[in-house]
Coordinates of C-alpha atoms and ligand atoms in Angstrom, one line a residue:
M1 CA 36.3 163.8 124.3
M2 CA 34.1 163.6 121.3
P3 CA 33.2 167.0 119.8
D4 CA 29.6 167.9 120.4
P5 CA 27.8 167.0 117.1
G6 CA 25.2 169.8 117.7
P7 CA 21.5 169.4 117.1
S8 CA 20.6 166.4 114.9
P9 CA 19.1 167.2 111.5
A10 CA 15.4 166.5 110.9
L11 CA 16.5 165.0 107.6
S12 CA 18.6 161.9 107.0
L13 CA 19.9 159.9 104.1
A14 CA 19.8 156.2 104.9
I15 CA 22.5 154.4 103.0
D16 CA 22.2 150.7 102.6
A17 CA 25.8 149.6 102.9
G18 CA 24.9 146.0 102.0
A19 CA 23.1 147.0 98.8
L20 CA 26.0 149.3 97.8
A21 CA 28.6 146.5 98.3
G22 CA 26.3 144.0 96.6
N23 CA 25.8 146.3 93.6
W24 CA 29.6 146.7 93.2
R25 CA 30.0 142.9 93.4
A26 CA 27.3 142.3 90.9
L27 CA 28.8 144.9 88.4
D28 CA 32.3 143.3 89.0
R29 CA 30.8 139.9 88.1
L30 CA 28.9 141.3 85.1
S31 CA 32.2 142.8 83.9
G32 CA 33.5 139.3 83.1
G33 CA 37.2 139.1 82.9
A34 CA 37.5 142.9 83.6
R35 CA 37.6 144.3 87.1
A36 CA 35.0 146.9 88.1
G37 CA 36.2 150.3 89.5
A38 CA 33.9 152.9 90.8
A39 CA 33.0 156.5 89.7
V40 CA 32.8 158.4 93.0
K41 CA 32.8 161.9 91.5
A42 CA 30.3 164.5 92.8
D43 CA 30.7 163.2 96.4
A44 CA 29.9 159.7 95.3
Y45 CA 26.8 160.9 93.3
G46 CA 25.6 162.7 96.4
L47 CA 25.8 159.8 98.9
G48 CA 29.0 161.2 100.5
A49 CA 32.3 159.9 99.3
R50 CA 33.6 159.4 102.8
V51 CA 30.7 157.0 103.5
A52 CA 30.7 155.3 100.1
V53 CA 34.4 154.8 99.4
P54 CA 35.2 152.6 102.5
I55 CA 32.1 150.4 101.8
L56 CA 33.3 149.9 98.1
R57 CA 36.9 149.2 99.2
E58 CA 35.6 146.6 101.7
A59 CA 33.6 145.0 98.9
G60 CA 36.8 144.7 96.9
C61 CA 37.0 147.8 94.7
G62 CA 40.5 149.1 94.2
R63 CA 40.0 151.8 91.5
F64 CA 38.2 155.1 92.0
F65 CA 37.4 157.9 89.6
V66 CA 36.6 161.5 90.6
A67 CA 36.2 164.6 88.4
H68 CA 37.9 167.4 90.3
W69 CA 41.3 167.6 92.0
A70 CA 39.6 168.9 95.2
E71 CA 37.5 165.6 95.2
A72 CA 40.7 163.6 95.1
A73 CA 42.2 165.6 98.0
A74 CA 39.0 164.9 100.0
I75 CA 39.3 161.1 99.7
R76 CA 42.9 160.3 99.0
A77 CA 43.5 159.0 102.5
L78 CA 40.7 156.4 101.9
V79 CA 42.0 155.1 98.6
P80 CA 44.9 152.8 98.0
A81 CA 48.0 154.3 96.4
G82 CA 47.6 154.3 92.6
G83 CA 43.9 153.7 92.9
L84 CA 42.6 157.2 92.3
S85 CA 42.2 158.9 88.9
V86 CA 41.1 162.4 88.3
L87 CA 39.0 162.7 85.1
H88 CA 39.3 166.4 84.5
G89 CA 43.0 166.1 84.1
P90 CA 45.8 168.6 85.0
L91 CA 44.6 172.1 84.1
T92 CA 47.0 174.2 86.3
A93 CA 50.5 173.9 87.8
S94 CA 48.9 173.3 91.2
D95 CA 46.9 170.3 89.8
V96 CA 50.2 168.9 88.6
A97 CA 51.9 169.5 91.9
F98 CA 49.1 167.9 93.8
A99 CA 49.2 164.8 91.5
L100 CA 52.9 164.4 92.0
A101 CA 52.7 164.9 95.7
S102 CA 49.7 162.7 96.3
G103 CA 50.0 159.9 93.7
A104 CA 46.5 160.7 92.4
R105 CA 46.6 159.9 88.7
P106 CA 45.8 162.5 86.2
V107 CA 43.6 161.5 83.2
I108 CA 45.3 163.2 80.3
N109 CA 42.6 164.7 77.9
S110 CA 44.6 166.8 75.4
L111 CA 48.1 167.3 74.0
A112 CA 48.3 170.4 76.2
Q113 CA 47.7 168.3 79.3
A114 CA 50.1 165.7 78.1
R115 CA 52.9 168.3 77.6
R116 CA 52.1 169.9 81.0
W117 CA 52.4 166.5 82.7
L118 CA 55.6 165.5 80.9
E119 CA 57.3 168.9 81.6
A120 CA 56.7 168.5 85.3
G121 CA 58.4 165.1 85.2
G122 CA 55.3 163.0 84.4
G123 CA 55.0 159.5 85.6
P124 CA 52.0 157.1 85.5
C125 CA 48.8 158.6 84.1
D126 CA 45.6 157.6 82.4
L127 CA 44.7 158.7 78.9
M128 CA 41.1 159.6 77.8
V129 CA 40.5 159.3 74.1
D130 CA 37.5 160.9 72.4
T131 CA 35.7 158.4 70.3
G132 CA 32.6 160.5 69.4
M133 CA 31.2 162.1 72.5
N134 CA 33.1 165.3 71.9
R135 CA 33.4 166.1 75.5
L136 CA 36.8 165.4 77.2
G137 CA 39.5 163.4 75.5
L138 CA 42.3 163.4 73.0
E139 CA 41.2 163.2 69.4
M140 CA 42.0 160.0 67.6
A141 CA 44.2 162.0 65.1
A142 CA 46.5 163.1 67.9
L143 CA 47.3 159.5 69.1
G144 CA 50.6 159.4 67.0
D145 CA 52.0 162.6 68.6
E146 CA 55.4 162.2 70.2
A147 CA 54.0 163.6 73.5
V148 CA 51.6 160.7 73.7
A149 CA 54.4 158.2 73.0
R150 CA 56.3 159.5 76.0
L151 CA 53.4 159.1 78.4
E152 CA 53.4 156.2 80.9
V153 CA 49.8 155.2 80.3
I154 CA 48.1 153.0 82.8
G155 CA 44.4 153.2 81.9
L156 CA 43.5 153.9 78.3
L157 CA 40.0 155.3 78.6
S158 CA 37.1 156.3 76.4
H159 CA 33.5 157.1 77.4
L160 CA 30.3 155.9 75.8
A161 CA 27.7 158.6 74.9
S162 CA 24.7 156.3 74.4
A163 CA 25.3 153.1 76.3
D164 CA 21.8 153.3 77.8
E165 CA 20.3 152.9 74.3
D166 CA 20.7 150.3 71.6
S167 CA 22.4 152.9 69.4
A168 CA 24.8 152.4 66.4
Q169 CA 27.0 154.9 68.2
N170 CA 28.0 152.1 70.7
P171 CA 29.8 149.8 68.2
R172 CA 31.3 152.8 66.4
Q173 CA 32.8 154.0 69.7
Q174 CA 33.9 150.5 70.7
A175 CA 35.8 150.1 67.4
L176 CA 37.6 153.4 67.7
W177 CA 38.5 152.6 71.3
R178 CA 40.1 149.3 70.1
Q179 CA 42.0 151.3 67.5
A180 CA 43.3 153.6 70.2
C181 CA 44.3 150.6 72.3
A182 CA 46.3 149.3 69.4
A183 CA 48.0 152.6 68.9
V184 CA 49.1 153.5 72.4
R185 CA 51.0 151.3 74.9
H186 CA 48.9 151.0 78.1
R187 CA 48.2 148.6 80.9
E188 CA 44.4 148.6 81.2
A189 CA 41.8 149.4 78.6
S190 CA 38.6 150.8 79.9
L191 CA 35.4 151.9 78.1
A192 CA 32.2 150.9 79.9
N193 CA 30.2 152.9 82.4
S194 CA 27.3 151.2 84.2
A195 CA 25.1 150.8 81.1
G196 CA 28.1 149.8 78.9
I197 CA 28.8 146.8 81.1
M198 CA 25.6 145.3 79.8
L199 CA 26.7 145.7 76.1
G200 CA 28.9 142.6 76.5
E201 CA 32.5 141.4 76.6
A202 CA 33.7 143.5 73.7
Y203 CA 33.1 146.6 75.8
H204 CA 34.9 145.4 78.9
G205 CA 38.6 145.6 78.4
E206 CA 40.5 145.2 81.7
L207 CA 38.6 147.8 83.8
T208 CA 35.0 149.0 83.9
R209 CA 33.9 152.3 85.5
P210 CA 30.3 152.0 86.9
G211 CA 28.8 154.9 88.8
L212 CA 25.1 155.2 88.7
A213 CA 24.3 151.5 89.1
L214 CA 26.5 151.2 92.2
Y215 CA 24.1 153.7 93.9
G216 CA 20.9 151.9 92.8
G217 CA 20.4 153.4 89.3
V218 CA 19.2 151.2 86.5
P219 CA 20.2 152.7 83.1
R220 CA 19.4 149.6 81.1
P221 CA 16.5 147.2 82.0
E222 CA 18.9 144.1 81.9
L223 CA 20.5 145.5 85.0
A224 CA 17.4 145.6 87.1
P225 CA 17.6 142.1 88.5
H226 CA 21.2 142.8 89.7
I227 CA 20.8 146.2 91.4
R228 CA 19.3 147.1 94.7
Q229 CA 18.1 150.5 96.1
V230 CA 20.9 152.1 98.1
V231 CA 19.6 155.6 99.1
R232 CA 16.5 156.3 101.1
P233 CA 15.8 160.0 102.0
R234 CA 14.0 160.4 105.3
A235 CA 12.4 163.4 106.9
A236 CA 10.8 164.2 110.3
I237 CA 7.3 165.4 110.7
L238 CA 7.5 168.9 112.2
Q239 CA 3.9 169.6 112.8
T240 CA 0.4 168.1 112.0
R241 CA -2.9 169.9 111.4
W242 CA -6.5 169.3 110.3
L243 CA -7.8 170.9 107.1
E244 CA -11.5 171.4 106.4
A245 CA -13.0 171.2 102.9
G246 CA -11.9 174.2 100.8
D247 CA -8.7 174.9 102.9
T248 CA -5.6 175.3 100.8
V249 CA -2.0 174.2 101.2
G250 CA 1.2 176.0 100.6
Y251 CA 2.4 178.7 98.2
N252 CA -0.2 179.8 95.7
A253 CA -2.8 177.5 97.2
T254 CA -2.4 174.9 94.5
F255 CA -3.9 172.1 96.7
I256 CA -7.5 172.5 97.9
A257 CA -8.8 170.0 100.5
P258 CA -11.8 168.1 99.1
G259 CA -12.9 167.3 102.7
R260 CA -11.7 167.1 106.3
M261 CA -8.2 165.7 106.3
R262 CA -5.1 165.5 108.4
V263 CA -1.8 166.7 107.0
G264 CA 1.8 166.8 108.2
V265 CA 4.6 169.2 107.5
I266 CA 7.9 167.4 106.8
A267 CA 11.4 168.9 106.8
L268 CA 12.2 168.2 103.2
G269 CA 12.2 170.9 100.5
Y270 CA 13.7 172.0 97.2
A271 CA 16.8 173.3 99.0
D272 CA 17.5 169.6 99.9
G273 CA 17.2 168.6 96.3
Y274 CA 13.5 167.6 96.5
L275 CA 12.6 169.9 93.6
R276 CA 9.3 171.5 92.8
C277 CA 8.8 168.9 90.1
W278 CA 7.6 166.7 92.9
T279 CA 4.6 169.0 93.5
G280 CA 1.5 166.8 93.0
R281 CA 3.6 163.8 92.2
G282 CA 5.8 163.0 95.2
E283 CA 4.9 160.3 97.8
M284 CA 6.3 159.5 101.3
L285 CA 6.3 156.0 102.6
A286 CA 5.2 154.9 106.1
G287 CA 5.0 151.2 106.4
D288 CA 2.7 150.0 103.6
E289 CA 1.0 153.4 103.2
R290 CA 1.9 155.9 100.4
L291 CA 1.3 159.5 101.5
P292 CA 1.0 162.0 98.7
V293 CA 2.8 165.4 98.8
L294 CA 0.1 168.1 98.7
G295 CA 0.6 171.5 97.1
R296 CA 3.9 173.1 96.2
V297 CA 7.1 171.9 97.6
S298 CA 8.7 174.8 99.5
M299 CA 12.4 175.5 100.2
D300 CA 12.6 173.7 103.6
M301 CA 9.3 171.8 103.8
S302 CA 6.6 169.9 102.1
V303 CA 3.1 169.0 103.3
I304 CA 1.8 165.4 103.1
D305 CA -1.5 163.7 103.6
L306 CA -1.6 161.8 106.9
T307 CA -5.3 161.0 106.9
R308 CA -4.6 157.2 106.5
V309 CA -1.9 157.1 109.2
P310 CA -3.5 158.5 112.3
A311 CA -0.8 157.1 114.5
L312 CA 1.9 159.3 112.9
G313 CA 2.6 162.6 114.5
E314 CA 5.1 165.3 115.3
G315 CA 8.6 163.9 115.6
D316 CA 7.9 160.7 113.6
W317 CA 9.8 160.0 110.4
V318 CA 8.7 159.2 106.8
E319 CA 10.7 158.0 103.8
A320 CA 10.5 159.5 100.3
A321 CA 9.5 157.1 97.6
Y322 CA 12.9 157.2 95.8
D323 CA 13.5 153.9 93.9
L324 CA 15.5 155.6 91.2
P325 CA 13.9 154.2 88.0
T326 CA 10.4 154.8 89.3
A327 CA 11.2 158.2 90.8
A328 CA 12.8 159.3 87.5
R329 CA 9.6 158.4 85.6
A330 CA 7.5 160.1 88.2
S331 CA 9.5 163.3 88.5
G332 CA 10.9 163.8 85.0
L333 CA 14.4 164.1 86.5
S334 CA 17.2 161.7 85.5
Q335 CA 18.3 159.0 87.9
Y336 CA 21.7 160.9 88.0
E337 CA 20.0 164.1 89.0
L338 CA 17.9 162.4 91.6
L339 CA 21.1 161.3 93.4
T340 CA 23.4 164.3 92.9
L341 CA 20.7 166.8 93.9
L342 CA 20.4 165.4 97.5
G343 CA 21.6 168.4 99.6
R344 CA 24.0 169.1 102.4
R345 CA 21.3 169.2 105.1
F346 CA 20.8 165.4 105.1
G347 CA 22.5 163.6 108.0
R348 CA 24.6 161.0 106.2
Ligands
LIG401 C1 30.6 159.5 85.3 C2 31.5 158.6 84.5 C3 31.4 157.2 84.6 C4 30.3 156.5 85.3 O1 29.1 156.5 84.5 P1 27.7 155.9 85.0 O2 26.8 156.2 83.8 O3 27.3 156.7 86.2 O4 28.0 154.5 85.3 C5 32.4 156.5 83.9 N1 33.4 157.1 83.2 C6 33.4 158.4 83.1 C7 34.5 159.0 82.3 C8 32.5 159.3 83.8 O5 32.6 160.6 83.6

């Protein structure tokens, strides 16, 4: 018997599988002679890795990147052997034990991590080299260390800090990554994130690592024609009411009705990642109508203007306007934040 799924949430995240698969194929094509992998850290940028990974695999993706070891544990059954890399690298003995037992590949970020991995017996790993971001990664000066020479490096990685801009930092990092590739034996060189793919062939190596653009983000305008929206947050209308001129809505009464109007309370609030920055800026979609969010967003609810959609009532659903580049401009949040904020209460 199927377990009782319990009450269904009044909040759902519609995920367009065709758009996700199409975005991966487009990024793979734009990667030229390189293959595209997929960054699926942070639960596939909030979509739900258990939903996203099978769709990406079906599209042809064979290489996946997570940040935490716990994220690798959650999806390892969904990913082909040798196709899963853990960006944070092995910090503890239990990380190393998990890597050895599961085949999830550590990304080695420091000499300490390299030695920890080798002492445990080692085996295939990736190596992240810092070329100027000063986040994770081995410094260039350490590339000649004997511990590095003993690593069995599959992916030789670096990460671009400013690929979404036409910055002089891009060619500087690219040149250092090439130097690292010449210094360390490896199988696949990998530098580009979503934006980096559009910087051209010199940035491609053998493997690219898009994340954001898979999920509908557009970090560089050149990507726009290739990328489709994937994620559509939807919420049910819990109640409707009429306001008279002068009535106010929500905490601190920041919206004052200019006249008689009909409003609806929807089950979407800041606890779901629909932050208070949407106050006075957010819109819900219903057919061709755009329904403004009125007053402050609360924890579990927002209030929207239903005056122009008299047919909509309690139990009907609306969709948040959430095309990522547009929503980022409207909210002041980054496209990455818009995705990864989406909370656990959404049915996925
Ligand atoms: C997150 C991440 C990516 C993906 O970056 P996007 O900008 O989302 O395409 C690639 N590589 C590394 C190391 C990352 O941490």
